CSV table of C-alpha atoms in Angstrom, one decimal:
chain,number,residue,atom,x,y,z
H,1,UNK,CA,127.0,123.9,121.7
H,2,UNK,CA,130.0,122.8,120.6
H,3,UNK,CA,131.7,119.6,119.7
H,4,UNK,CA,135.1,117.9,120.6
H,5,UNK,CA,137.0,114.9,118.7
H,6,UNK,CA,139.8,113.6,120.9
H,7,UNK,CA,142.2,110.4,120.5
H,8,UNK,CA,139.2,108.4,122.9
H,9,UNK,CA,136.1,109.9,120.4
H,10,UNK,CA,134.6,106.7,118.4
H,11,UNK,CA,133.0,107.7,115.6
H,12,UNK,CA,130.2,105.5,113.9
H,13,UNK,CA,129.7,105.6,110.0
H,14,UNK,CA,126.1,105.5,109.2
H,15,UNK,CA,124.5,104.3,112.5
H,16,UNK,CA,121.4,102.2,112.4
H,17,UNK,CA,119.4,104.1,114.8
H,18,UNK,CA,115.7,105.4,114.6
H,19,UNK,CA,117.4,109.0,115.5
H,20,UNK,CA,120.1,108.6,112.7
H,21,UNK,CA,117.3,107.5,110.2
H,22,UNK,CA,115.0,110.6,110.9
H,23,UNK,CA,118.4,113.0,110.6
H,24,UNK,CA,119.3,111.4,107.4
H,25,UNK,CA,115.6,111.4,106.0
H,26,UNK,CA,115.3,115.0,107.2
H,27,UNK,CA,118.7,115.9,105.6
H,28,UNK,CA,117.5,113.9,102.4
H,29,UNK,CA,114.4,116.2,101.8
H,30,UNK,CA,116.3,119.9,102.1
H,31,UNK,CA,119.9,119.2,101.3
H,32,UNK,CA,119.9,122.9,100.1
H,33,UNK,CA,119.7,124.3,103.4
H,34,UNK,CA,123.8,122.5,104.2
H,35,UNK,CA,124.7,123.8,100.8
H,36,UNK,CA,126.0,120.5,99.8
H,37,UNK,CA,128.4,119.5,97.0
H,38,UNK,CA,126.6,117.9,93.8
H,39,UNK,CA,128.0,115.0,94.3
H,40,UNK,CA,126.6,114.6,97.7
H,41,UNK,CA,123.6,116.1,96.4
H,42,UNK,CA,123.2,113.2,93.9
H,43,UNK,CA,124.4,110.4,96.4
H,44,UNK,CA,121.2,111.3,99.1
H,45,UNK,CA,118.3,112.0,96.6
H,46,UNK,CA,119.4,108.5,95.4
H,47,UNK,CA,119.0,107.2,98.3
H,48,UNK,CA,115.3,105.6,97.6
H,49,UNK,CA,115.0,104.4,94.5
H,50,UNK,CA,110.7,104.3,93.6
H,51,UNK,CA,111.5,101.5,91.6
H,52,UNK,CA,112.7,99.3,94.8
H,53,UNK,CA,109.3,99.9,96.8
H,54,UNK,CA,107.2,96.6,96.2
H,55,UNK,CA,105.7,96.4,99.0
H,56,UNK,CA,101.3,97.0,98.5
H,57,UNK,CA,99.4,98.2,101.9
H,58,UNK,CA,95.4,98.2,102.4
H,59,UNK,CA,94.4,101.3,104.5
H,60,UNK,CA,94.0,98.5,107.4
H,61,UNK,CA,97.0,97.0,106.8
H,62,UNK,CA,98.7,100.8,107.2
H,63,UNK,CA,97.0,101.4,110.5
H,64,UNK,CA,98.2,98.2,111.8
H,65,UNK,CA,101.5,98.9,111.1
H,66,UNK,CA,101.4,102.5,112.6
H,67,UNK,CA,100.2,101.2,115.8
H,68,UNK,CA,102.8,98.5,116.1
H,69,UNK,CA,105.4,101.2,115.2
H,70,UNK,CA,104.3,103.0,118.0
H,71,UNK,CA,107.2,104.9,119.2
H,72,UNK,CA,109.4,104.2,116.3
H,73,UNK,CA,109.7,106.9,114.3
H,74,UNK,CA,111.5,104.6,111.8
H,75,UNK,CA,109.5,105.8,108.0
H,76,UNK,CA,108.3,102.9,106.0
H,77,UNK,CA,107.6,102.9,102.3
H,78,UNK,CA,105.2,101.0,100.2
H,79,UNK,CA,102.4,101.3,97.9
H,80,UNK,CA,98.4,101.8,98.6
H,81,UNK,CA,95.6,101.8,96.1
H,82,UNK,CA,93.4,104.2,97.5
H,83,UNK,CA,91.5,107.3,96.0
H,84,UNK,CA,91.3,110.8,97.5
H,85,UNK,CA,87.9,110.9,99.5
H,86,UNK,CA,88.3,113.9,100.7
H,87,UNK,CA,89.8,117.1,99.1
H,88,UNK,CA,88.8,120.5,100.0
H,89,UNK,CA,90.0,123.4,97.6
H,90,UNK,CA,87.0,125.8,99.0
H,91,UNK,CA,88.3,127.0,101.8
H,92,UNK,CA,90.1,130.5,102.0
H,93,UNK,CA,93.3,130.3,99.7
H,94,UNK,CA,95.0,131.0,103.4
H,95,UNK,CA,94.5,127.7,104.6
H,96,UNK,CA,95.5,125.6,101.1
H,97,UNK,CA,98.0,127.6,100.0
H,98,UNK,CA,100.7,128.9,102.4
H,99,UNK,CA,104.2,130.4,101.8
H,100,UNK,CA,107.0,128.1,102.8
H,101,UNK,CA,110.8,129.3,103.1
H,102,UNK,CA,113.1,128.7,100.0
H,103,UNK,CA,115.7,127.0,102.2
H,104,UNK,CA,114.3,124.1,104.1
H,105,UNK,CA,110.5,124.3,102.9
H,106,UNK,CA,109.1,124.7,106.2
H,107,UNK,CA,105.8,126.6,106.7
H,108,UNK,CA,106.5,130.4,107.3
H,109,UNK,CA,104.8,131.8,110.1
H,110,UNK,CA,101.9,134.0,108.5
H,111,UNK,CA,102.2,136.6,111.3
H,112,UNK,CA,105.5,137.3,111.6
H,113,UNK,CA,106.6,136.1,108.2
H,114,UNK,CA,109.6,134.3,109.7
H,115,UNK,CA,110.7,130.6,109.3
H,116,UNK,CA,110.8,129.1,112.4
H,117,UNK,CA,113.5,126.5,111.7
H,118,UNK,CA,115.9,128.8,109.8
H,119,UNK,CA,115.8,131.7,112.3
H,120,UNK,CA,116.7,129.2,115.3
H,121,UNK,CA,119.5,127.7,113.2
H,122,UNK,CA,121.1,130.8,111.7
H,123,UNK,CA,120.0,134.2,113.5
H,124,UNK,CA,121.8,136.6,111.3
H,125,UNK,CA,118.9,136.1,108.2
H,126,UNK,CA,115.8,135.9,110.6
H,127,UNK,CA,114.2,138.6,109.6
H,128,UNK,CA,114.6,138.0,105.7
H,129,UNK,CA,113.3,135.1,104.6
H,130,UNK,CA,112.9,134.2,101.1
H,131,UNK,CA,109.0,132.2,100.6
H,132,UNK,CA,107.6,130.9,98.2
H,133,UNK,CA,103.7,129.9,97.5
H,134,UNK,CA,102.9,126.1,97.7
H,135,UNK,CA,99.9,123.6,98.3
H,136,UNK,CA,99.3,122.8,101.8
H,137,UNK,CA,96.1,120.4,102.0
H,138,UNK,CA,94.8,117.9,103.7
H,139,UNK,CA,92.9,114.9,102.2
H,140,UNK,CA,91.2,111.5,103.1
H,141,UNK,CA,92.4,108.6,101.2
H,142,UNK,CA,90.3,105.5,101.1
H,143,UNK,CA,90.0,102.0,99.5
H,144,UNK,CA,88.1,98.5,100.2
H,145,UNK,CA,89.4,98.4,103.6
H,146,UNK,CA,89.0,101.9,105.5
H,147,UNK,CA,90.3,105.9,105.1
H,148,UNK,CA,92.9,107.4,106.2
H,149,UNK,CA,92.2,110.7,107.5
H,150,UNK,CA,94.1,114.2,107.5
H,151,UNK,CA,96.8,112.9,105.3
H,152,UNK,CA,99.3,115.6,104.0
H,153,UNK,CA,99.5,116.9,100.2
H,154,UNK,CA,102.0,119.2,100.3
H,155,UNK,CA,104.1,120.9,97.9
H,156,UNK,CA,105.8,119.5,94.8
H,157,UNK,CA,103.5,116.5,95.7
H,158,UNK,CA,99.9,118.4,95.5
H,159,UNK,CA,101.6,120.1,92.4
H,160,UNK,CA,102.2,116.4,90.9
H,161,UNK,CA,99.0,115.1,92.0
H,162,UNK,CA,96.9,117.6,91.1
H,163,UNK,CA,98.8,118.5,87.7
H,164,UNK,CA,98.9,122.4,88.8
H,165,UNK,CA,100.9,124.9,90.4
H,166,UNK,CA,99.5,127.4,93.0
H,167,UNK,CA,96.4,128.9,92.0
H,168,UNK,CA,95.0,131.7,93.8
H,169,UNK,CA,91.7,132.8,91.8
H,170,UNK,CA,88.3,130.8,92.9
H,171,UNK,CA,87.6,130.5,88.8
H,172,UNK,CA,91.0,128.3,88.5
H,173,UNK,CA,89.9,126.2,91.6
H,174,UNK,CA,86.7,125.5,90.1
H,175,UNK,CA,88.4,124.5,86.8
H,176,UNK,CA,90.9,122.2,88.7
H,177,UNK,CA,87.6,120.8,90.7
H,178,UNK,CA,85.6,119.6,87.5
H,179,UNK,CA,89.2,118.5,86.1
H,180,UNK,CA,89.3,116.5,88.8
H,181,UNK,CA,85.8,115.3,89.2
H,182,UNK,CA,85.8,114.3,85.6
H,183,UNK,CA,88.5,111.5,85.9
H,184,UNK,CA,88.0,108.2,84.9
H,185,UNK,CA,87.5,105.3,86.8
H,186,UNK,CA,90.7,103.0,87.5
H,187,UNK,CA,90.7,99.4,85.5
H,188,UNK,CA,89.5,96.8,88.4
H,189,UNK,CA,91.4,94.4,86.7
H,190,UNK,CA,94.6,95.4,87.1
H,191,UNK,CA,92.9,97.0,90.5
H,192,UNK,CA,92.6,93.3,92.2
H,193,UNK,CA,95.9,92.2,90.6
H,194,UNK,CA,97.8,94.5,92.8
H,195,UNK,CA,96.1,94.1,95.9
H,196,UNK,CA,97.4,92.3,98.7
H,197,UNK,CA,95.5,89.2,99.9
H,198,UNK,CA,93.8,90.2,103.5
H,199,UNK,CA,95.2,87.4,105.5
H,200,UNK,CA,99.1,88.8,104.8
C-alpha cells in the first residue's frame, strides 16, 4: 500500500477521532519500534501526565461507563480504590510468565517463537525475534461496589506492583505470595476521603 500527497491532499494535524486516539495511544506505548528521535520520544511519553488524572471511579461506576462507551474505543483515565481479589501465581510459569518481543512488547507466539506484529510489519527479521521474559497475569480487582474481572497485569506494571522482576522458581513465588499476603491494611480514613459519593 502506498500513499500519494498531491496539490488537492488535505492534511489534518492531530485529528480528534477515536481511530487517531487509538494510533497515537498505540504509538505512545512502543515508540521504539518507529525508532523515534529523543525529542519526539520525550514529547509522547509526556503526553499523560499521572499528576493530571483526578478523576476517582467505583468498580460500578467503571462498568457504567464501559457500557456507555460501547463502541468507542476512546481510553479513559482515572483513579479506583480497589484491592487485588484475585491473583494466581500457581499456575505453570507458562501461563504467568511469557516472552514478549523487544520491539513492540507484544506476546511472542510460544510455538513458533515469532512476533506476530513485527513479522507482518517488517518480513525481512521474522524469523529472529529478540524476547524477553515478562509478567502476563490476570487478576480481579474489587472494592465496596463490585469486581472487576480478568483485568490485565502485565509487564513493567506487574513488575511495579508486585515489587519483582520475573521469577521462574516455585520457592520465589511462594516468597512473593506471603510478601504479598502479609501487607497491611489501607487507612479507611483517608479510604472514604477519596471515594466518590454514589449518586455522581
Amino acid at each position: 500500500m502506498i500513499a500519494t500527497v498531491i496539490s488537492k491532499t488535505i492534511i489534518t494535524i492531530n485529528p480528534d477521532t477515536a481511530e487517531a486516539n487509538i494510533l497515537f495511544n498505540f504509538i505512545r506505548q512502543s515508540p521504539e519500534m518507529l525508532d523515534l528521535d529523543d525529542e519526539m520520544r520525550d514529547q509522547i511519553r509526556e503526553s499523560i501526565n499521572l499528576q493530571t488524572i483526578v478523576d476517582v471511579y467505583t468498580v460500578e461506576q467503571l462498568k457504567t461507563k464501559t457500557l456507555q462507551n460501547e463502541g468507542k474505543p476512546e481510553p479513559f483515565y482515572g483513579i479506583i480504590f480497589a484491592y487485588i481479589s484475585t491473583l494466581n501465581i500457581d499456575n505453570e510459569a507458562s501461563k504467568v510468565i511469557r516472552n514478549r518481543c523487544v520491539k513492540c512488547h507484544y506476546v511472542v507466539n510460544e510455538k513458533t517463537n515469532t512476533c506476530s506484529f513485527c513479522s507482518s510489519t517488517n518480513s525481512l527479521d521474522a524469523d529472529a525475534v529478540p524476547m524477553f521474559a515478562s509478567f502476563d497475569l490476570l487478576v480481579d480487582l474489587t472494592d465496596h461496589t463490585g469486581t472487576l474481572h480478568f483485568c490485565s497485569l502485565s509487564d513493567i506494571i506487574a513488575e511495579e506492583t508486585l515489587g519483582h522482576t520475573v521469577i521462574f522458581s516455585t520457592t520465589a513465588r511462594t516468597g512473593l505470595r506471603v510478601k504479598l499476603l502479609s501487607c497491611k491494611l489501607a487507612d479507611p480514613v483517608e479510604a472514604c476521603q477519596n471515594l466518590p459519593e454514589k449518586g455522581k
